[in-house]
mmCIF file of N, CA and C in Angstrom:
data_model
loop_
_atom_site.group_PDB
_atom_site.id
_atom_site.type_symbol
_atom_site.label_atom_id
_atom_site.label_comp_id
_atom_site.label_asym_id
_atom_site.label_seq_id
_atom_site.Cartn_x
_atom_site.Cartn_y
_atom_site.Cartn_z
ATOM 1 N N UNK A 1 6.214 64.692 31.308
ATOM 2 C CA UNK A 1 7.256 63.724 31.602
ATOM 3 C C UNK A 1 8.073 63.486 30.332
ATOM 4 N N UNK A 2 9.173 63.399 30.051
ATOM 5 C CA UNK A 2 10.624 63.311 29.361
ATOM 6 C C UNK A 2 10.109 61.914 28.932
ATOM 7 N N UNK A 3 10.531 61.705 27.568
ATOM 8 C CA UNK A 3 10.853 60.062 26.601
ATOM 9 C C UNK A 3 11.812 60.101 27.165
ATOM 10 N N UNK A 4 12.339 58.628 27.193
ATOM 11 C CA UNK A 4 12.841 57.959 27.107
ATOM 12 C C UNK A 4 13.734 57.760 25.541
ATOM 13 N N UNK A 5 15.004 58.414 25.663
ATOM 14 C CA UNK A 5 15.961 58.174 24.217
ATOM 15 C C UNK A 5 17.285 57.572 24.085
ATOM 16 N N UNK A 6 16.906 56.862 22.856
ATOM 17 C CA UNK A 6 18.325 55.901 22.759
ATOM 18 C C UNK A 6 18.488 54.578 22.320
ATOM 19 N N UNK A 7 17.549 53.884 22.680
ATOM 20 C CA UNK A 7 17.395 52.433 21.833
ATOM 21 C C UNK A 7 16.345 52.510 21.114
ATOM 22 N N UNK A 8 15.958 52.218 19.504
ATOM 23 C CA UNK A 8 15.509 51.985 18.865
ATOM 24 C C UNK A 8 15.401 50.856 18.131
ATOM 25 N N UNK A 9 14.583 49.519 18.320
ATOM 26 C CA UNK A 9 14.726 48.732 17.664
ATOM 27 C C UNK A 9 15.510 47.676 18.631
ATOM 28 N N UNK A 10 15.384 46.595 18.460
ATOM 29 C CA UNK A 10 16.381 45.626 19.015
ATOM 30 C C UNK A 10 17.851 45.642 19.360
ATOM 31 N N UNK A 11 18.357 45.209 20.099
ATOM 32 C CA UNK A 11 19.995 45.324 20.230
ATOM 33 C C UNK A 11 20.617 44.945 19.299
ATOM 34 N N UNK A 12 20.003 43.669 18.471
ATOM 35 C CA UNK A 12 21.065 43.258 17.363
ATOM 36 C C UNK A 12 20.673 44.086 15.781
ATOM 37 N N UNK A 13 19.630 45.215 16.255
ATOM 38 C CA UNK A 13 20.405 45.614 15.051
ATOM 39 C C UNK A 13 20.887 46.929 14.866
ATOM 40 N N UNK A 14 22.121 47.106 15.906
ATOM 41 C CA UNK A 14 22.744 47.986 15.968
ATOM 42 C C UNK A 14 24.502 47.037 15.405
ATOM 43 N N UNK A 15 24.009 45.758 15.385
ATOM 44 C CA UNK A 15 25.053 45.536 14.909
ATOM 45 C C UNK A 15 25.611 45.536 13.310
ATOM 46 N N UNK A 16 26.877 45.479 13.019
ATOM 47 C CA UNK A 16 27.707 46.043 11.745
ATOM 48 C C UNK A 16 27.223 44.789 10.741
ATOM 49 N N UNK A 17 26.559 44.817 9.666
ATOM 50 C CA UNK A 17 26.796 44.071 8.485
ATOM 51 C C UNK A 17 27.519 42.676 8.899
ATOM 52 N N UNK A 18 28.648 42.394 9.406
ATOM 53 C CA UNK A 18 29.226 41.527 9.804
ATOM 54 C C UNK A 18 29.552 40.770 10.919
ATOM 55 N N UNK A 19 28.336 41.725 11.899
ATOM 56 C CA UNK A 19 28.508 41.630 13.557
ATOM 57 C C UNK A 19 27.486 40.141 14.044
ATOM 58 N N UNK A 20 27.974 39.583 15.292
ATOM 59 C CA UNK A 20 27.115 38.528 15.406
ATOM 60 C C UNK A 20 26.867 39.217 16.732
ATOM 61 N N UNK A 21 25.563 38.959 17.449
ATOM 62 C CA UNK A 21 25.557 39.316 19.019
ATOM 63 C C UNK A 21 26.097 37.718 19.839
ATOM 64 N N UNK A 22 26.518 38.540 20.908
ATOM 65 C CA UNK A 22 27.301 39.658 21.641
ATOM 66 C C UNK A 22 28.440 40.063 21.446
ATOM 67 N N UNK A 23 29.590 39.709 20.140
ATOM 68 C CA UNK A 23 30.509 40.249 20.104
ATOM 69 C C UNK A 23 30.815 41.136 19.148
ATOM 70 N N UNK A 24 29.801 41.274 18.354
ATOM 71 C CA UNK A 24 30.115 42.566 17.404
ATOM 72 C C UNK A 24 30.587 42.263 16.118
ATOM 73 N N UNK A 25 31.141 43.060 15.442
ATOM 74 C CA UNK A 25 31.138 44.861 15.690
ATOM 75 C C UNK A 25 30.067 45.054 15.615
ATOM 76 N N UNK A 26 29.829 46.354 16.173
ATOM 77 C CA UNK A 26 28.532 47.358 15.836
ATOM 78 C C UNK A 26 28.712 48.559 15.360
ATOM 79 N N UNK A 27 27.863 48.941 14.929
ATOM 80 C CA UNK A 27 27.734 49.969 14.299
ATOM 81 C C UNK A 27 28.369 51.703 14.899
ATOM 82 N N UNK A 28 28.840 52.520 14.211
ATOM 83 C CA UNK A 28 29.177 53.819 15.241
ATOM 84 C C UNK A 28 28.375 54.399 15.891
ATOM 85 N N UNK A 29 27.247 53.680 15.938
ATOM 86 C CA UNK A 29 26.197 54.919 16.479
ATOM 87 C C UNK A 29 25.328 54.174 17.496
ATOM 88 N N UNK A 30 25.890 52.976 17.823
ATOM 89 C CA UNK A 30 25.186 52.052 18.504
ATOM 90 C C UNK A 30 25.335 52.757 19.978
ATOM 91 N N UNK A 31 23.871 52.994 20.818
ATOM 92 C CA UNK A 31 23.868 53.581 22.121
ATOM 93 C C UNK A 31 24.683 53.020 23.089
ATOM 94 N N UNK A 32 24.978 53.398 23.939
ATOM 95 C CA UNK A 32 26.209 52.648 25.212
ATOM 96 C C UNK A 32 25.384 51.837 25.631
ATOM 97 N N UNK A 33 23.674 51.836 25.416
ATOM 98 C CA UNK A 33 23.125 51.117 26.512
ATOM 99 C C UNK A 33 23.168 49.453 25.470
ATOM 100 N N UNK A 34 23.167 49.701 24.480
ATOM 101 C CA UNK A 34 23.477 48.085 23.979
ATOM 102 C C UNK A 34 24.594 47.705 24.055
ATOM 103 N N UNK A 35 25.670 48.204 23.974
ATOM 104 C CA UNK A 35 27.221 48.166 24.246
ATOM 105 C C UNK A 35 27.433 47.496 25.505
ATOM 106 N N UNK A 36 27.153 47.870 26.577
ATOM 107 C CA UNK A 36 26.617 47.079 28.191
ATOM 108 C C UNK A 36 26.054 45.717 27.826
ATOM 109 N N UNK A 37 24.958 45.884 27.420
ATOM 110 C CA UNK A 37 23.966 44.854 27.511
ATOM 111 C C UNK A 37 24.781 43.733 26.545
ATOM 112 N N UNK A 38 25.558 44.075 25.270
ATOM 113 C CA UNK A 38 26.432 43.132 24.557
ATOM 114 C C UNK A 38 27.561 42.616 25.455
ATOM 115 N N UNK A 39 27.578 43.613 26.457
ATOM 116 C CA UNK A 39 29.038 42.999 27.134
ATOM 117 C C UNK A 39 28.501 42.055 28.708
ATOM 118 N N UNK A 40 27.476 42.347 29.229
ATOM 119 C CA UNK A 40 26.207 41.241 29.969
ATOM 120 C C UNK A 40 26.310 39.847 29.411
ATOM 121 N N UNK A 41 25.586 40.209 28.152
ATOM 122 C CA UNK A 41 25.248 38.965 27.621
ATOM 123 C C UNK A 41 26.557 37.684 27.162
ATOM 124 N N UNK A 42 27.448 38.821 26.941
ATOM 125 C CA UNK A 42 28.664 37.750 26.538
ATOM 126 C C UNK A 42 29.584 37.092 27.638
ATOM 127 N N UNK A 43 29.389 38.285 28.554
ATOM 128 C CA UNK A 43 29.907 37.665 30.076
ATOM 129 C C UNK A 43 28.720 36.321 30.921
ATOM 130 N N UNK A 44 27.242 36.441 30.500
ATOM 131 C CA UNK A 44 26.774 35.704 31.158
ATOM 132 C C UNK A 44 26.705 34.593 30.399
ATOM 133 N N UNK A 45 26.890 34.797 28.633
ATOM 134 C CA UNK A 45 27.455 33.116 27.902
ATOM 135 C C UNK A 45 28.065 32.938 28.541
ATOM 136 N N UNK A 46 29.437 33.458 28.609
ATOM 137 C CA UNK A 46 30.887 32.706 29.482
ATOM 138 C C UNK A 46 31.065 31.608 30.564
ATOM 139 N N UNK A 47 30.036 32.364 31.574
ATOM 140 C CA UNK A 47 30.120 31.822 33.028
ATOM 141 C C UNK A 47 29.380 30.832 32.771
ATOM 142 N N UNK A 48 28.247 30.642 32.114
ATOM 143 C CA UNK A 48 27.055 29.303 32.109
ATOM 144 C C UNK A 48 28.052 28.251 31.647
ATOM 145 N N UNK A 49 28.809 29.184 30.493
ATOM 146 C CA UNK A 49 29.496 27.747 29.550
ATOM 147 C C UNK A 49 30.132 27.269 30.667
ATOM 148 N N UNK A 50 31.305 28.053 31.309
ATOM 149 C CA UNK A 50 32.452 27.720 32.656
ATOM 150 C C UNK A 50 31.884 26.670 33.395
ATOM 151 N N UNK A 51 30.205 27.173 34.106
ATOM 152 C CA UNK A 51 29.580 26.585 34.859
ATOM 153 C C UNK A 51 29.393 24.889 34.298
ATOM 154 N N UNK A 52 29.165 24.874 33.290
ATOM 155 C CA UNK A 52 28.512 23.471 32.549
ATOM 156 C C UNK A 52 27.053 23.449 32.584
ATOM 157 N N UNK A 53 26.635 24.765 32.921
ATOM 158 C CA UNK A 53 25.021 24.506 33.137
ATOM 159 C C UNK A 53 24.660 24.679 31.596
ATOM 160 N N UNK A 54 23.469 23.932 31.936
ATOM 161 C CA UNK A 54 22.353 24.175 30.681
ATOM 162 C C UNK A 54 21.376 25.282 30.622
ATOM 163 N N UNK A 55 20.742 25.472 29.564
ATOM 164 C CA UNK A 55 19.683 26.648 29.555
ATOM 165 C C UNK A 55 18.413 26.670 30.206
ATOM 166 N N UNK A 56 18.192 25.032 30.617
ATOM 167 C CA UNK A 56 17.007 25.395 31.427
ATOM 168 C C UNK A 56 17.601 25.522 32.909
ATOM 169 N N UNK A 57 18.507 24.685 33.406
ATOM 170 C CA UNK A 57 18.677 25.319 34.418
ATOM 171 C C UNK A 57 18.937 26.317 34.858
ATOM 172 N N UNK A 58 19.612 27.420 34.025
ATOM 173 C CA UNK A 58 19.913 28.758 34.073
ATOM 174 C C UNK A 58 18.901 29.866 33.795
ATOM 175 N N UNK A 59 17.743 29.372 33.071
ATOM 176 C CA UNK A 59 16.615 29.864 33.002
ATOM 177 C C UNK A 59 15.484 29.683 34.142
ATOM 178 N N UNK A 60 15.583 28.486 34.659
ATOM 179 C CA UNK A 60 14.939 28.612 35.915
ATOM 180 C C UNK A 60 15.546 29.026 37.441
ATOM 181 N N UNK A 61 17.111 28.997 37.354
ATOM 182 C CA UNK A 61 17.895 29.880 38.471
ATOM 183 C C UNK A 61 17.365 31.167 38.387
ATOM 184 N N UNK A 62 17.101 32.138 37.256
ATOM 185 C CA UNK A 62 16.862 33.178 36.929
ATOM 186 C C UNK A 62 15.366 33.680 37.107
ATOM 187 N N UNK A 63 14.745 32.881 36.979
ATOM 188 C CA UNK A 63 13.318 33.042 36.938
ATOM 189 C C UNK A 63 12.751 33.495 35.527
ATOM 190 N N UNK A 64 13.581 33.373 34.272
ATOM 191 C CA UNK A 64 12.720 33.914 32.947
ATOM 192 C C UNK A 64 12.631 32.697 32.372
ATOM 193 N N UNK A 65 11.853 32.764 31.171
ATOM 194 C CA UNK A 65 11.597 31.847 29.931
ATOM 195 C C UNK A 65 13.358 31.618 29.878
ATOM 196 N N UNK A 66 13.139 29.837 29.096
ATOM 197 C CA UNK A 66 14.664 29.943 27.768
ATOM 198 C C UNK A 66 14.383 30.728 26.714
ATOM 199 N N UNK A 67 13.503 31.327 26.144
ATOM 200 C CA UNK A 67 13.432 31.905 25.337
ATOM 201 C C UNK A 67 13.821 33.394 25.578
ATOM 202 N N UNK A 68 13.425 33.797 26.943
ATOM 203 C CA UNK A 68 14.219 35.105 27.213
ATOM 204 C C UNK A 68 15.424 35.214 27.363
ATOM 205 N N UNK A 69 16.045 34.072 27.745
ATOM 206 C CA UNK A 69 17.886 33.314 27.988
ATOM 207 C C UNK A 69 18.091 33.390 26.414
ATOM 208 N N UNK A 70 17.309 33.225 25.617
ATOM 209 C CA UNK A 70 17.820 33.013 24.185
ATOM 210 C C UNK A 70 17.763 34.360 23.368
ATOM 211 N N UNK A 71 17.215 34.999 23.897
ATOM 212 C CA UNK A 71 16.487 36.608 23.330
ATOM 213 C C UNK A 71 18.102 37.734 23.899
ATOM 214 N N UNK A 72 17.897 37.394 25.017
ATOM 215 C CA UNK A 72 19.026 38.488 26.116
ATOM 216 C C UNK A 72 20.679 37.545 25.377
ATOM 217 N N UNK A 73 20.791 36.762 25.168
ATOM 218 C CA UNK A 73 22.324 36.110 25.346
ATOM 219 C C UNK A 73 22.747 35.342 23.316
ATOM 220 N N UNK A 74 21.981 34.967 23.154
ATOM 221 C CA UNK A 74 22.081 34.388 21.882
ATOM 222 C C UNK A 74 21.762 35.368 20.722
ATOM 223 N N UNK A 75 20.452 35.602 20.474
ATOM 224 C CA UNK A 75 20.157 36.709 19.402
ATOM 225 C C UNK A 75 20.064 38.026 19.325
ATOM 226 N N UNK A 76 20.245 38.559 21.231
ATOM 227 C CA UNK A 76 19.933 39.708 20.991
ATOM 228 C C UNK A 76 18.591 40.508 20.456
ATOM 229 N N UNK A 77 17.808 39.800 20.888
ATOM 230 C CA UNK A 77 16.464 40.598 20.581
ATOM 231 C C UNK A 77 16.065 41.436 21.813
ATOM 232 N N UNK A 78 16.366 41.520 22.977
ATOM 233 C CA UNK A 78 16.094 42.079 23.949
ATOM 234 C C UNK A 78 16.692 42.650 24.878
ATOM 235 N N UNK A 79 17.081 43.675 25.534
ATOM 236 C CA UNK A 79 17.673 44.054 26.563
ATOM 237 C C UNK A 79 17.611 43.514 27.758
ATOM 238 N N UNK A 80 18.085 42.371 28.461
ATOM 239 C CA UNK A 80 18.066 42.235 29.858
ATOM 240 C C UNK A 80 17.677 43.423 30.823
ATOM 241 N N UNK A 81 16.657 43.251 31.593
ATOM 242 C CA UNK A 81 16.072 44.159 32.529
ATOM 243 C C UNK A 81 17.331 44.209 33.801
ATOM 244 N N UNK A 82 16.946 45.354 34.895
ATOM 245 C CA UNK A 82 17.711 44.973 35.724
ATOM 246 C C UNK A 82 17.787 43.991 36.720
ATOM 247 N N UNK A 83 16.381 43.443 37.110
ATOM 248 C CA UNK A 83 15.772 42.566 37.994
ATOM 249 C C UNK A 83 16.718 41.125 37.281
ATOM 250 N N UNK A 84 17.048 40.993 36.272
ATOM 251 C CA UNK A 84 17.186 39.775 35.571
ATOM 252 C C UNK A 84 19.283 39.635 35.924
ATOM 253 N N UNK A 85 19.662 40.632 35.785
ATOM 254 C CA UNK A 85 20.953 41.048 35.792
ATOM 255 C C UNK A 85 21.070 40.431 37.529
ATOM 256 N N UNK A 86 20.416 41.105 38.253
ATOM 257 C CA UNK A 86 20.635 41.033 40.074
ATOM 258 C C UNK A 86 20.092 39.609 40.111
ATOM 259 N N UNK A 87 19.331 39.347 39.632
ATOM 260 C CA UNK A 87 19.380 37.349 40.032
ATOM 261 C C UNK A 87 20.427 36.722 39.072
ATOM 262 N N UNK A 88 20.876 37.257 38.110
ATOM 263 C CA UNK A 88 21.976 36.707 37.144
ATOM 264 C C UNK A 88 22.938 36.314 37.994
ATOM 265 N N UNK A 89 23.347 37.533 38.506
ATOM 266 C CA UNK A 89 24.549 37.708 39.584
ATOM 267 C C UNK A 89 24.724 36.385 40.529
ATOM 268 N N UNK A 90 23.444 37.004 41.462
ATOM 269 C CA UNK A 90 23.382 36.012 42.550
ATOM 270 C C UNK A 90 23.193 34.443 42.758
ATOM 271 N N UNK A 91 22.845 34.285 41.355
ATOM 272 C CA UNK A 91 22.846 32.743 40.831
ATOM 273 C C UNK A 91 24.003 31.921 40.300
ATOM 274 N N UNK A 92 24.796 32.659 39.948
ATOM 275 C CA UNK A 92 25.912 32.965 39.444
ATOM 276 C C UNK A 92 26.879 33.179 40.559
ATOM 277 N N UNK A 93 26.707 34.106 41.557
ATOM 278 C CA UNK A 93 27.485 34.353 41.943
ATOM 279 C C UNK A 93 29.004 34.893 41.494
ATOM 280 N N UNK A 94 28.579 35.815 40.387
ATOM 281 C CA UNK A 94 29.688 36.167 39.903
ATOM 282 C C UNK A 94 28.781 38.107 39.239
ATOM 283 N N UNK A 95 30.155 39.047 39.253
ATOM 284 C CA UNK A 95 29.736 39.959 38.396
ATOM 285 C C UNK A 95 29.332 39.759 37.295
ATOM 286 N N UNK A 96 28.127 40.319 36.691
ATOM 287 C CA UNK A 96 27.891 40.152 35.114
ATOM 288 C C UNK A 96 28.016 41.680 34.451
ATOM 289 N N UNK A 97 27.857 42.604 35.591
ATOM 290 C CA UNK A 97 27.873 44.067 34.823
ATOM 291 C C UNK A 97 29.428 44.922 34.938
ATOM 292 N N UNK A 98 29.419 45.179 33.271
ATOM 293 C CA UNK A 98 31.180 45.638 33.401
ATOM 294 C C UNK A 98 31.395 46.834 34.406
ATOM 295 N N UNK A 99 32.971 46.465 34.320
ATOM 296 C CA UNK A 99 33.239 47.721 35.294
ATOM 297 C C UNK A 99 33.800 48.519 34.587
ATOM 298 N N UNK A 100 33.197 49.597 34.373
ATOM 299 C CA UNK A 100 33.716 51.044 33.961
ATOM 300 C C UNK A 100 35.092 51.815 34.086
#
């Protein structure tokens, strides 16, 4: 069975010397799959802020820890799964994954 290649290390540290997550910059060599996941996370800040919700309520709409709300959206320590993205959505009720 084939590895799995392409992320190494956390999402934020593909970012540039000067980059903050989710908006960057990053680095040239940063995989598309954090590039997505930076553009997730900054779209699903957006809407919470829009919303007026707070982090626990948005953490328990979702079903994860705040600390995984804080990992996926704030620091970037983690890649949002897809399971997390499809209740994002539907809690939300809004797209969170860009359109290509």
């Amino acid at each position: 069975m084939p590895r799995r290649r392409g992320v190494l290390g956390p999402p934020n540290g593909y970012l540039a010397p000067d980059g903050v997550w989710p908006d960057g910059p990053f680095q040239d060599d940063t995989p598309e799959t954090v590039l997505v996941a930076a553009q997730i996370a900054a779209r699903l800040r957006d809407v919470v802020a829009e919303a007026g919700l707070n982090v626990t309520q948005v953490s328990d709409g979702l079903g994860i820890a705040r600390s995984t709300y804080y990992d996926i959206v704030t620091n970037g320590a983690t890649l949002p799964d897809l399971h997390t993205i499809v209740r994002a959505e539907a809690f939300l009720n809004t797209r969170l994954w860009p359109r290509t």
